[in-house]
Each structure stands twice: as structure tokens, then as C-alpha cells.
């Protein structure tokens, strides 16, 4: 199916006219109008048969202006739109077919065409619903030859959508399994090529600084990478002497590595084939250094759990003071964070990842409340708002992943909604303040204000969107949820820097929600021109800024071609091998 972007064959004025009610006419005038509409329909049919789809579309539009309660006219115009095999044609067809099914809810052909379109867009649940509606229309009467053919088309659409949904779920699992089994270090020639995301960001730093350009992911990438690199340097300082000598090293590697992840987890990579072994040795070294100061303490590091920490940390503070307790709390929380990242991205275990992140967040929120009058210098930076905000972002993302995989249900979705709202309230209540004593770098501002706000809005968009899929809901409630979902995703897009890859995924969600609104008869959602402009603007920015190779080309192609907004002649050449 072609995805070349074209101007839509329908104007806003025509759409408004379609939605307006026809005026009350005298009977003779109505009969004349209906006859004229029938003549125009016949002309449209002839043009359609001759493959003159644009001309047929115009004839059907003229007929609808005379007879706007004729479901067949809308369905025929939809067929003309679909025949162009263009994005806007399919969007127009969805709108027309929805109007047709509202006029005649037993119009099987319109339902079949809707099922076909939704299947093409991989919107399998909507496709299955439409196909089932069509079959319901056809099962209560003796079928004509044309209706038997239509039923076969419907069954094909239903089977295709069902298989597509199953394959999509399998492909996702298979992809993660393959990725987990082939995790390897970045090759040395690649790491020194100067073409990695942070290399591109570093090359742009001076240009961005001179132009006072803050709205770029380059700052986020660069700062996160530099902090991660500092952690790696400390990790590589670990030495084990021969014999029974004492290991020597820097006990701050875990701190720098986890700080980098909180800025942007995409900074994480394997620097050498034995990276995990070295990381484990570093954590063991830091843990042992802490235990030398603690004595016997069963809850520090990966061995701890929330209830044990909460019940014993107060006693630790009394015995050893904040100097030791601060280190113990920091190490425990940071190990949970690091293990959460590894569980999700290496072991493909998002359930375990969410458990670890929520453990960390529970201790942080509990500590913020319990020690609100204790200074940062004593209790440590892990209880600062920005640190807690970063962990909340991890949790929000993992709630969505786990819900999509069926690991959690609607109750946990409510927890996600509350978590997202807490982030929005907290960001608004405590805006970023840069002072000479504590200046904020641009990357820090993006990481702990812009990004959390964007992720929180996207999380609420996710919650409302999933809520709209509840078939037990009334139509009004579903429509309200879709409107809320659309609003939050747009707010997420507006909150994040313009060239962050996540914007493309959120733009795709906006596009799909608009499709659902059109399918449910929500004309207000039928605003693909605005979406086209916004998504094209992002793609133009990405194409013109090579540092955005942080984006995985196949994922970008999926998101952008799904929106019908990327043309082959405009795509960077190095993407072609990824199709």
C-alpha cells in the first residue's frame, strides 16, 4: 500500500456540509433532489468502473449534497477514496463508512470495508469488531450471491486481523528474546568511529551553545553519556592483586552509572565483552567497603527488601550515624535501579524490573516524608526531588510495558495514573531554579523537568486510551476517554525537546487515536492535516540533524510510514538497508 503523502481529496467545508442536517423541503423538491442524486450516483459508478476514482468521488459528493441520508452514497464515496491507496483516502473512507453505518447500522458492506481499512493499519481490534458487526448483519437472512461473496470477504478480513494480532504479539516476544540472547559489547571500531549518538552530540555542543539552542536532545545525550563514562572510568580502576592482597578501586562507580541512567537510560551500553563481569566485581567491591563500615547488616545491596529497610534503618542511624546510613540507603536503592534496568533490557523480565523500581520508589517516597527536616548533606541526594522524579519515570514506562504484556491489570493502571498525576503536580509546584550556587545545566533541566512532564502526560494518555477500549463503557464515556488521551499525548509532544525520538512514537499514537475517533464518528478528531504538519516537521528536523542516530532506523520507518509522512526520496540513504 502506497504511503505517499498527498493533499486530501476532501475539504473541511465539504465535511462540515456532510455533517449538517438537510433543510426541510417540499415533497416535490425532495423527489427531484433524490432523482438527481440517483443520476449522480450512476455517473459516479460509471466513473469508478472506469478507474476514474477522483472524478467518481466528486460525483458522489455532489449526490450526498442532495441526499445526505443515503448510506450507499457514503459507502461508494469511501470506495473511491480507498481506491487511491493513499493515506488521506483511507482516512476519508473511515469517516464516510462510519457515517454510513450510523445511517444504516445493518449495512454489511460498510462494516466489511471498515474492517479492511483497520486491518491495513494494523488496528486489529477495531478490524475484528467491524468484521463481527458485518457477519452479524449477514447471518439472519438467506444470502444472495453478492452477499455470499461479501461474507467471504468479511471472513478473510476477520481471519487476517486475528492472525495479524497474534503474529504481532509473537513477533514482539520473539524480537525481545533474540535481543536478549545476542547482547554484546559495542565493537571497538564502532566505539572509535565518531558516529555514535554522543559523538554527534559532542560535535554539536559548540554550535548549540553559540546559538543558545536549548531545545535539543543533544544536551540530554551528551550529559548522560559523560556521567556514564565517568562511572566506567571508576569501574576500570578496580584492581585485584595477586595472592591475598586487598582489592583497590574507586567506590563511586555505581553512583555515576545510575546518575547517568536517571538522566537518560539510553546512555547505557556494554563497553567491553566482560562488562557485566566487571560491573558485578565493582558492585561487590563497593558492597564490601560498605560492610566494613556497617558490620552485619542484612538489608543493604540486592539482598534488601522494602519492609526490612524501613524497620532497621532507624536503628542503623542511631548506631552508626548518617554518614554510614546514607551510604547504605544509596547503595541499596541504586542497585535496585541498576538491576531493574538489566532485568528489563537484558533478561526481558519487565515484571521483575517493575518490582525493583517500585521497591526503590517506595523507599524514596517513605524517606522523603520521614526525613523531610533532615538536610540533603545528611540524608543524601537520593531523596532529592529530581532523583525521585527519575525513578518515577522508570516506573511509569514499566507500568505501560507490563500492561501491554498482560502482566498487570486495571488496578495497576490506576496506580500509573496517580503516579503520572503526582509527577505533573510536583513539576508544576517545584519549577526549575538555577542559582550561582547551584547552576542547572541544560541536560539536567531536560532530564528532570521536561522529560518527566512529557512521560507523565504520555502515561495519562496511555491510561485514557486503554480505558476507551473497554467495550462495557458507554459511547459518551469512551469518546471522553479518547479526547483525554489525545490531549495528554499532544501535551507530551509539546513538553519534550523537538528532536527526541519518543516524539515520533507519540505522534503515531495521536494518529491512531484520531483514526479511532473517526471510526466512532468523532469529527473533531479528524484533523490529519495538523498531524501531517507536526510529524513532517519532526522528520525534517531529524533528517537535517545527523546526531539523531540515537533513533533506531527501522522503528522510525515504522512510526513515520505508519503516519504516511515519509517519502523514499527524502529518506537518508543509510536507512535503506534497514527496511
Coordinates of C-alpha atoms in Angstrom, one line a residue:
X1 CA 0.0 0.0 0.0
X2 CA 1.5 3.3 -1.0
X3 CA 2.2 5.8 1.8
X4 CA 3.0 8.8 -0.4
X5 CA 1.5 11.9 1.2
X6 CA -1.0 13.8 -0.9
X7 CA -3.5 16.6 -0.4
X8 CA -6.7 15.1 0.9
X9 CA -9.5 14.9 -1.8
X10 CA -12.0 16.3 0.7
X11 CA -12.1 19.8 2.1
X12 CA -13.2 20.9 5.6
X13 CA -16.1 22.8 4.1
X14 CA -17.4 19.7 2.4
X15 CA -17.0 17.7 5.7
X16 CA -19.0 20.4 7.5
X17 CA -21.6 20.2 4.9
X18 CA -21.8 16.4 5.2
X19 CA -22.4 16.8 8.9
X20 CA -25.1 19.4 8.6
X21 CA -28.7 18.4 8.6
X22 CA -30.6 18.8 5.3
X23 CA -33.2 21.5 5.2
X24 CA -36.9 20.8 5.1
X25 CA -38.0 20.7 1.5
X26 CA -41.3 20.3 -0.2
X27 CA -42.1 16.8 -1.3
X28 CA -41.7 17.6 -5.0
X29 CA -38.3 19.2 -4.4
X30 CA -37.2 16.2 -2.4
X31 CA -38.3 13.8 -5.1
X32 CA -36.4 15.9 -7.7
X33 CA -33.3 16.0 -5.5
X34 CA -33.4 12.3 -4.9
X35 CA -33.7 11.6 -8.6
X36 CA -30.8 13.9 -9.3
X37 CA -28.8 12.2 -6.6
X38 CA -29.6 8.8 -8.1
X39 CA -28.4 10.1 -11.5
X40 CA -25.2 11.5 -10.0
X41 CA -24.7 8.1 -8.2
X42 CA -25.0 6.3 -11.6
X43 CA -22.4 8.7 -13.1
X44 CA -20.1 8.1 -10.2
X45 CA -20.5 4.3 -10.6
X46 CA -19.6 4.5 -14.2
X47 CA -16.5 6.7 -13.5
X48 CA -15.5 4.3 -10.7
X49 CA -15.7 1.3 -13.1
X50 CA -13.5 3.2 -15.5
X51 CA -10.9 3.7 -12.7
X52 CA -11.5 7.4 -12.6
X53 CA -11.7 7.5 -8.9
X54 CA -11.2 11.2 -8.3
X55 CA -14.0 12.1 -10.7
X56 CA -16.2 9.4 -9.1
X57 CA -15.5 10.9 -5.7
X58 CA -16.7 14.3 -6.9
X59 CA -19.9 12.8 -8.3
X60 CA -20.7 11.0 -5.1
X61 CA -20.0 14.2 -3.1
X62 CA -22.5 16.1 -5.3
X63 CA -25.0 13.4 -4.8
X64 CA -24.6 13.5 -1.0
X65 CA -25.2 17.2 -1.0
X66 CA -28.7 16.4 -2.4
X67 CA -29.3 13.2 -0.3
X68 CA -27.3 13.2 2.8
X69 CA -29.2 10.3 4.5
X70 CA -28.2 7.8 1.8
X71 CA -25.8 5.3 3.3
X72 CA -24.9 3.8 -0.1
X73 CA -23.6 7.2 -1.3
X74 CA -21.2 7.4 1.6
X75 CA -20.0 3.8 1.1
X76 CA -19.5 4.4 -2.6
X77 CA -17.5 7.6 -1.9
X78 CA -15.4 5.6 0.6
X79 CA -14.7 3.1 -2.1
X80 CA -13.4 5.9 -4.3
X81 CA -11.2 7.1 -1.6
X82 CA -9.8 3.7 -0.8
X83 CA -9.1 3.0 -4.5
X84 CA -6.5 5.8 -4.4
X85 CA -4.5 3.8 -1.9
X86 CA -3.3 7.0 -0.2
X87 CA -3.3 7.8 3.5
X88 CA -5.8 10.6 3.3
X89 CA -8.0 8.5 1.1
X90 CA -8.2 5.8 3.8
X91 CA -8.9 8.5 6.5
X92 CA -11.7 10.0 4.4
X93 CA -13.1 6.5 3.8
X94 CA -13.1 5.7 7.6
X95 CA -15.2 8.9 8.2
X96 CA -17.6 8.1 5.3
X97 CA -18.1 4.5 6.3
X98 CA -18.7 5.5 9.9
X99 CA -21.5 7.9 8.7
X100 CA -22.9 5.1 6.5
X101 CA -23.1 2.7 9.5
X102 CA -24.7 5.3 11.6
X103 CA -27.4 5.8 9.0
X104 CA -27.8 2.1 8.5
X105 CA -26.2 0.0 11.2
X106 CA -27.0 -3.2 9.3
X107 CA -25.1 -2.1 6.2
X108 CA -22.7 -5.1 6.0
X109 CA -20.7 -3.8 3.1
X110 CA -19.7 -0.6 5.0
X111 CA -18.6 -2.7 8.0
X112 CA -16.5 -5.0 5.8
X113 CA -14.8 -2.0 4.3
X114 CA -14.1 -0.6 7.7
X115 CA -12.6 -4.0 8.8
X116 CA -10.4 -4.0 5.7
X117 CA -9.0 -0.5 6.4
X118 CA -8.3 -1.1 10.1
X119 CA -6.5 -4.4 9.2
X120 CA -4.3 -2.4 6.8
X121 CA -3.3 0.0 9.6
X122 CA -2.6 -2.9 12.0
X123 CA -5.5 -1.7 14.2
X124 CA -6.6 -5.3 14.7
X125 CA -9.1 -4.9 17.5
X126 CA -11.1 -2.4 15.6
X127 CA -10.9 -4.6 12.4
X128 CA -12.2 -7.6 14.3
X129 CA -15.1 -5.6 15.8
X130 CA -16.1 -4.3 12.4
X131 CA -15.9 -7.7 10.8
X132 CA -18.0 -9.2 13.5
X133 CA -20.6 -6.5 13.0
X134 CA -20.7 -7.3 9.3
X135 CA -21.1 -11.1 10.0
X136 CA -24.0 -10.2 12.4
X137 CA -25.7 -8.3 9.6
X138 CA -25.4 -11.3 7.2
X139 CA -26.3 -14.2 9.5
X140 CA -30.1 -13.6 9.8
X141 CA -31.2 -13.9 6.2
X142 CA -30.8 -16.1 3.1
X143 CA -27.9 -14.6 1.2
X144 CA -27.8 -13.6 -2.4
X145 CA -24.7 -14.5 -4.5
X146 CA -23.2 -11.0 -3.9
X147 CA -23.8 -11.3 -0.2
X148 CA -22.1 -14.7 -0.1
X149 CA -19.1 -13.1 -1.8
X150 CA -19.3 -10.2 0.8
X151 CA -19.4 -12.7 3.6
X152 CA -16.3 -14.4 2.3
X153 CA -14.5 -11.0 2.2
X154 CA -15.6 -10.4 5.7
X155 CA -14.3 -13.7 6.9
X156 CA -11.0 -13.1 5.2
X157 CA -10.7 -9.7 6.9
X158 CA -11.6 -11.2 10.3
X159 CA -9.0 -14.1 9.8
X160 CA -6.4 -11.6 8.6
X161 CA -6.9 -9.3 11.6
X162 CA -6.9 -12.2 14.0
X163 CA -3.7 -13.7 12.5
X164 CA -2.1 -10.2 12.4
X165 CA -2.8 -9.6 16.1
X166 CA -1.4 -13.0 17.0
X167 CA 1.7 -12.5 14.8
X168 CA 2.3 -9.0 16.1
X169 CA 2.3 -10.4 19.7
X170 CA 4.6 -13.3 18.7
X171 CA 7.0 -11.0 16.8
X172 CA 7.3 -8.8 19.8
X173 CA 8.1 -11.6 22.1
X174 CA 10.5 -13.2 19.5
X175 CA 12.3 -9.9 19.0
X176 CA 12.9 -9.4 22.7
X177 CA 14.1 -13.0 23.1
X178 CA 16.5 -12.6 20.2
X179 CA 17.7 -9.2 21.5
X180 CA 18.3 -10.7 25.0
X181 CA 20.3 -13.6 23.6
X182 CA 22.6 -11.6 21.5
X183 CA 23.5 -8.7 23.8
X184 CA 27.1 -7.8 23.1
X185 CA 29.6 -5.1 23.6
X186 CA 29.9 -2.2 21.2
X187 CA 32.7 -3.2 18.8
X188 CA 35.9 -1.2 19.2
X189 CA 35.9 0.1 15.7
X190 CA 32.3 1.4 16.2
X191 CA 33.1 3.0 19.5
X192 CA 36.0 4.9 17.9
X193 CA 34.2 5.8 14.7
X194 CA 32.9 9.1 16.0
X195 CA 29.4 8.3 14.7
X196 CA 27.7 7.2 18.0
X197 CA 24.9 9.4 19.3
X198 CA 27.1 11.1 22.0
X199 CA 29.9 11.7 19.4
X200 CA 27.3 13.6 17.3
X201 CA 26.1 15.5 20.3
X202 CA 29.6 16.4 21.3
X203 CA 30.2 17.8 17.8
X204 CA 27.1 19.9 18.1
X205 CA 27.8 21.3 21.5
X206 CA 29.6 24.4 20.4
X207 CA 27.1 25.2 17.7
X208 CA 24.2 24.8 20.1
X209 CA 25.9 26.9 22.8
X210 CA 26.7 29.7 20.4
X211 CA 23.2 29.8 19.1
X212 CA 21.8 29.5 22.6
X213 CA 19.8 26.5 21.4
X214 CA 18.3 24.5 24.3
X215 CA 15.6 22.6 22.5
X216 CA 17.7 19.6 21.5
X217 CA 18.2 16.0 22.8
X218 CA 21.9 16.6 22.2
X219 CA 22.3 18.1 25.6
X220 CA 20.5 15.2 27.2
X221 CA 22.5 12.6 25.4
X222 CA 25.8 14.3 26.0
X223 CA 25.4 14.9 29.7
X224 CA 24.1 11.4 30.4
X225 CA 27.0 9.8 28.4
X226 CA 29.7 11.9 30.1
X227 CA 28.4 10.8 33.5
X228 CA 28.2 7.2 32.4
X229 CA 31.8 7.4 31.1
X230 CA 33.0 8.7 34.4
X231 CA 31.4 5.7 36.1
X232 CA 33.1 3.4 33.6
X233 CA 36.5 5.0 34.4
X234 CA 36.0 4.4 38.1
X235 CA 34.9 0.8 37.4
X236 CA 38.1 0.2 35.4
X237 CA 40.2 1.4 38.3
X238 CA 39.3 -1.8 40.3
X239 CA 42.4 -3.9 40.8
X240 CA 42.8 -7.4 42.4
X241 CA 46.4 -8.0 43.4
X242 CA 47.8 -11.5 43.3
X243 CA 47.7 -13.6 46.4
X244 CA 45.7 -12.4 49.4
X245 CA 46.1 -8.7 48.8
X246 CA 43.2 -6.3 49.3
X247 CA 41.3 -5.1 46.2
X248 CA 41.7 -1.4 45.4
X249 CA 39.3 0.8 43.5
X250 CA 37.0 3.8 43.4
X251 CA 33.8 3.3 45.4
X252 CA 31.8 5.8 43.3
X253 CA 31.3 4.0 40.1
X254 CA 27.7 2.8 40.9
X255 CA 26.7 6.4 41.8
X256 CA 27.9 7.8 38.5
X257 CA 26.4 5.0 36.4
X258 CA 23.0 5.2 38.0
X259 CA 23.0 9.0 37.8
X260 CA 23.6 8.7 34.1
X261 CA 20.7 6.2 33.8
X262 CA 18.4 8.6 35.6
X263 CA 19.3 11.3 33.1
X264 CA 18.7 9.0 30.1
X265 CA 18.8 5.2 30.2
X266 CA 19.8 5.2 26.5
X267 CA 23.3 6.1 27.7
X268 CA 23.8 2.6 28.9
X269 CA 26.0 0.3 26.8
X270 CA 28.5 -2.6 27.1
X271 CA 31.9 -1.1 26.8
X272 CA 33.7 -4.5 26.7
X273 CA 32.8 -8.2 26.3
X274 CA 33.4 -8.7 30.0
X275 CA 31.4 -5.6 31.0
X276 CA 28.8 -7.5 33.2
X277 CA 31.6 -9.4 35.0
X278 CA 33.4 -6.1 35.7
X279 CA 30.2 -4.4 36.8
X280 CA 29.5 -7.3 39.2
X281 CA 33.0 -7.1 40.6
X282 CA 32.6 -3.3 41.1
X283 CA 29.4 -3.7 43.0
X284 CA 30.9 -6.5 45.1
X285 CA 33.8 -4.2 45.9
X286 CA 31.6 -1.3 46.9
X287 CA 29.3 -3.5 48.9
X288 CA 32.2 -5.0 50.8
X289 CA 33.6 -1.5 51.5
X290 CA 30.3 -0.5 53.0
X291 CA 30.0 -3.7 55.1
X292 CA 33.4 -3.0 56.6
X293 CA 31.8 0.2 58.0
X294 CA 28.4 -1.4 58.8
X295 CA 29.3 -4.7 60.3
X296 CA 26.5 -7.3 59.9
X297 CA 23.6 -5.6 58.1
X298 CA 21.3 -8.0 56.1
X299 CA 19.3 -5.4 54.1
X300 CA 22.0 -3.5 52.1
X301 CA 22.5 -4.0 48.4
X302 CA 20.5 -6.5 46.4
X303 CA 19.6 -8.6 49.4
X304 CA 17.3 -6.0 50.9
X305 CA 13.6 -5.6 50.7
X306 CA 11.4 -2.6 51.5
X307 CA 9.9 -3.7 54.8
X308 CA 13.3 -4.7 56.2
X309 CA 14.9 -1.5 55.2
X310 CA 12.1 0.6 56.8
X311 CA 12.2 -1.4 60.0
X312 CA 16.0 -1.4 60.5
X313 CA 17.4 1.8 59.0
X314 CA 16.3 4.0 62.0
X315 CA 18.4 1.8 64.3
X316 CA 21.3 2.0 61.9
X317 CA 21.2 5.8 62.0
X318 CA 21.3 5.7 65.8
X319 CA 24.2 3.2 65.9
X320 CA 26.4 4.5 63.0
X321 CA 25.1 7.9 62.2
X322 CA 24.0 9.4 58.9
X323 CA 27.5 9.0 57.3
X324 CA 27.1 5.2 57.2
X325 CA 23.3 5.1 56.8
X326 CA 23.4 7.5 53.9
X327 CA 25.8 5.2 52.0
X328 CA 23.8 2.1 52.9
X329 CA 20.5 3.6 51.6
X330 CA 22.1 5.0 48.5
X331 CA 23.7 1.7 47.5
X332 CA 20.6 -0.3 48.1
X333 CA 18.4 2.0 46.0
X334 CA 21.0 2.3 43.3
X335 CA 21.4 -1.5 43.0
X336 CA 17.7 -1.9 42.7
X337 CA 17.7 0.7 39.9
X338 CA 20.6 -0.9 38.0
X339 CA 19.1 -4.4 38.4
X340 CA 15.8 -3.0 37.2
X341 CA 17.4 -1.8 34.0
X342 CA 19.2 -5.1 33.4
X343 CA 16.0 -7.1 34.1
X344 CA 14.0 -5.2 31.5
X345 CA 16.6 -4.7 28.8
X346 CA 18.9 -7.8 29.2
X347 CA 16.7 -10.5 30.8
X348 CA 13.4 -9.4 29.2
X349 CA 11.7 -9.5 32.5
X350 CA 9.7 -6.4 32.9
X351 CA 7.8 -7.8 35.8
X352 CA 11.0 -8.1 37.9
X353 CA 12.1 -4.7 36.6
X354 CA 8.9 -3.0 37.8
X355 CA 9.2 -4.8 41.2
X356 CA 12.7 -3.4 41.6
X357 CA 11.8 0.1 40.5
X358 CA 8.8 0.2 42.8
X359 CA 10.9 -1.0 45.7
X360 CA 13.3 1.8 45.1
X361 CA 10.4 4.3 44.8
X362 CA 8.8 3.1 47.9
X363 CA 11.9 3.7 50.0
X364 CA 12.5 7.1 48.4
X365 CA 8.9 8.3 49.0
X366 CA 8.9 7.0 52.5
X367 CA 12.3 8.6 53.2
X368 CA 11.3 11.9 51.8
X369 CA 8.3 12.0 54.2
X370 CA 10.1 10.6 57.2
X371 CA 13.3 12.7 56.9
X372 CA 11.8 15.9 55.4
X373 CA 13.6 18.0 58.0
X374 CA 16.9 16.3 57.5
X375 CA 19.4 18.2 55.3
X376 CA 20.4 16.9 51.9
X377 CA 24.0 16.7 53.1
X378 CA 23.0 14.2 55.8
X379 CA 20.3 12.1 54.2
X380 CA 21.8 12.1 50.7
X381 CA 20.9 13.1 47.2
X382 CA 18.7 10.1 46.6
X383 CA 15.9 11.8 48.5
X384 CA 16.1 14.9 46.3
X385 CA 13.0 15.6 44.1
X386 CA 15.0 15.2 40.9
X387 CA 16.3 11.7 41.8
X388 CA 12.8 10.6 42.9
X389 CA 11.4 12.0 39.7
X390 CA 13.8 10.0 37.6
X391 CA 12.8 6.7 39.4
X392 CA 9.1 7.6 38.8
X393 CA 9.8 7.9 35.1
X394 CA 11.3 4.3 35.1
X395 CA 8.1 3.1 36.9
X396 CA 5.7 4.9 34.5
X397 CA 7.4 3.3 31.5
X398 CA 7.5 -0.2 33.0
X399 CA 3.8 0.0 34.1
X400 CA 2.9 0.5 30.4
X401 CA 5.2 -2.3 29.2
X402 CA 3.7 -4.7 31.8
X403 CA 0.1 -3.7 31.0
X404 CA 0.7 -4.3 27.3
X405 CA 2.1 -7.8 28.0
X406 CA -0.8 -8.7 30.3
X407 CA 1.3 -8.9 33.4
X408 CA -0.8 -6.3 35.3
X409 CA -4.5 -5.3 35.3
X410 CA -6.7 -2.2 35.6
X411 CA -5.9 -1.7 39.3
X412 CA -2.2 -1.1 38.5
X413 CA -3.3 1.2 35.6
X414 CA -4.9 3.3 38.3
X415 CA -1.6 3.4 40.1
X416 CA 0.1 4.5 36.9
X417 CA -2.5 7.3 36.5
X418 CA -1.9 8.5 40.1
X419 CA 1.9 8.3 39.7
X420 CA 1.7 10.4 36.5
X421 CA -0.5 13.0 38.1
X422 CA 1.8 13.2 41.1
X423 CA 4.7 13.9 38.7
X424 CA 2.8 16.7 36.9
X425 CA 1.7 18.3 40.2
X426 CA 5.2 18.1 41.6
X427 CA 6.9 19.6 38.5
X428 CA 4.4 22.4 38.5
X429 CA 4.8 23.0 42.2
X430 CA 8.6 23.0 42.1
X431 CA 9.8 24.6 38.9
X432 CA 13.5 24.5 37.9
X433 CA 15.6 27.2 39.6
X434 CA 19.2 27.9 38.6
X435 CA 21.3 29.8 41.0
X436 CA 25.0 30.8 41.1
X437 CA 25.5 28.4 44.0
X438 CA 23.6 25.6 42.2
X439 CA 23.5 26.2 38.5
X440 CA 21.5 23.8 36.3
X441 CA 22.9 22.5 33.1
X442 CA 20.6 22.3 30.1
X443 CA 20.8 18.5 30.0
X444 CA 19.8 18.3 33.7
X445 CA 16.8 20.6 33.0
X446 CA 15.6 18.4 30.2
X447 CA 16.2 15.2 32.1
X448 CA 14.4 16.1 35.3
X449 CA 11.8 18.7 34.2
X450 CA 10.9 18.4 30.6
X451 CA 11.2 14.7 30.2
X452 CA 9.3 13.7 33.4
X453 CA 6.5 16.0 32.4
X454 CA 6.3 14.6 28.9
X455 CA 6.4 11.0 30.2
X456 CA 3.7 11.8 32.8
X457 CA 1.4 13.2 30.1
X458 CA 2.1 10.2 27.8
X459 CA 1.3 7.9 30.7
X460 CA -2.1 9.5 31.3
X461 CA -2.7 9.4 27.5
X462 CA -1.9 5.6 27.7
X463 CA -4.3 5.2 30.6
X464 CA -7.2 7.0 29.0
X465 CA -6.6 5.3 25.6
X466 CA -6.7 1.8 27.2
X467 CA -9.8 2.9 29.1
X468 CA -11.5 3.8 25.9
X469 CA -11.0 0.2 24.7
X470 CA -13.3 -1.1 27.5
X471 CA -16.3 -2.4 25.5
X472 CA -18.6 -2.2 28.5
X473 CA -18.3 1.6 28.6
X474 CA -21.0 3.9 27.2
X475 CA -20.2 5.6 24.0
X476 CA -20.0 9.1 25.6
X477 CA -17.5 7.8 28.2
X478 CA -15.4 6.2 25.5
X479 CA -15.4 9.4 23.5
X480 CA -14.4 11.4 26.5
X481 CA -11.5 9.0 27.2
X482 CA -10.3 9.3 23.6
X483 CA -10.4 13.0 23.8
X484 CA -8.4 13.0 27.1
X485 CA -5.9 10.5 25.6
X486 CA -5.4 12.8 22.6
X487 CA -5.0 15.8 24.8
X488 CA -2.3 14.2 27.0
X489 CA -0.3 12.8 24.1
X490 CA -0.3 16.2 22.5
X491 CA 0.9 17.7 25.8
X492 CA 3.6 15.1 26.0
X493 CA 4.8 16.1 22.5
X494 CA 4.8 19.7 23.4
X495 CA 6.8 19.1 26.6
X496 CA 9.7 17.1 25.2
X497 CA 12.6 18.5 23.1
X498 CA 11.7 18.7 19.4
X499 CA 14.2 16.1 18.2
X500 CA 13.7 13.4 20.7
X501 CA 12.8 10.0 19.1
X502 CA 10.0 9.5 21.6
X503 CA 8.0 12.3 19.9
X504 CA 7.6 10.1 16.8
X505 CA 6.1 7.3 18.8
X506 CA 3.7 9.7 20.5
X507 CA 2.8 11.2 17.1
X508 CA 1.9 7.7 15.9
X509 CA -0.3 7.3 18.9
X510 CA -2.0 10.6 18.1
X511 CA -2.6 9.4 14.6
X512 CA -4.2 6.1 15.8
X513 CA -6.4 7.9 18.3
X514 CA -7.6 10.2 15.5
X515 CA -8.4 7.1 13.5
X516 CA -10.4 5.7 16.4
X517 CA -12.3 9.0 16.8
X518 CA -13.2 9.0 13.2
X519 CA -14.3 5.3 13.5
X520 CA -16.5 6.3 16.4
X521 CA -18.0 9.3 14.5
X522 CA -16.0 12.0 16.3
X523 CA -15.5 14.5 13.5
X524 CA -13.4 16.7 15.9
X525 CA -10.6 14.1 15.8
X526 CA -10.5 14.1 12.0
X527 CA -7.6 16.6 11.8
X528 CA -4.9 14.7 9.9
X529 CA -3.6 17.9 8.3
X530 CA -2.3 19.1 11.7
X531 CA -0.8 15.7 12.4
X532 CA 0.8 15.7 9.0
X533 CA 2.4 19.1 9.6
X534 CA 3.7 18.3 13.1
X535 CA 5.1 14.9 12.2
X536 CA 6.7 16.2 9.0
X537 CA 8.3 19.0 11.0
X538 CA 9.9 16.4 13.3
X539 CA 11.1 14.2 10.4
X540 CA 12.6 17.3 8.7
X541 CA 14.5 18.1 11.9
X542 CA 15.8 14.5 12.3
X543 CA 16.9 14.3 8.7
X544 CA 18.8 17.6 8.9
X545 CA 20.5 16.8 12.2
X546 CA 22.7 13.7 11.9
X547 CA 23.3 13.4 15.7
X548 CA 19.8 11.9 15.8
X549 CA 21.2 8.5 15.0
X550 CA 20.1 7.6 18.5
X551 CA 16.9 6.7 16.7
X552 CA 16.6 3.1 15.6
X553 CA 16.0 3.5 11.8
X554 CA 13.5 0.6 11.5
X555 CA 11.5 2.0 14.4
X556 CA 11.4 5.4 12.8
X557 CA 10.4 4.0 9.5
X558 CA 7.6 2.1 11.2
X559 CA 6.3 5.2 13.0
X560 CA 6.7 7.6 10.1
X561 CA 5.4 5.3 7.3
X562 CA 2.5 4.4 9.6
X563 CA 1.7 8.0 9.5
X564 CA 2.2 8.2 5.8
X565 CA 4.6 11.0 6.1
X566 CA 8.0 9.8 4.9
X567 CA 8.8 9.6 1.2
X568 CA 11.6 7.5 -0.2
X569 CA 13.3 10.4 -1.9
X570 CA 13.6 12.2 1.4
X571 CA 14.9 9.4 3.5
X572 CA 18.6 9.3 4.3
X573 CA 20.4 6.7 2.2
X574 CA 21.8 4.8 5.2
X575 CA 18.2 3.9 6.2
X576 CA 17.5 1.9 3.1
X577 CA 19.5 -1.1 4.3
X578 CA 17.3 -1.3 7.4
X579 CA 13.9 -1.7 5.6

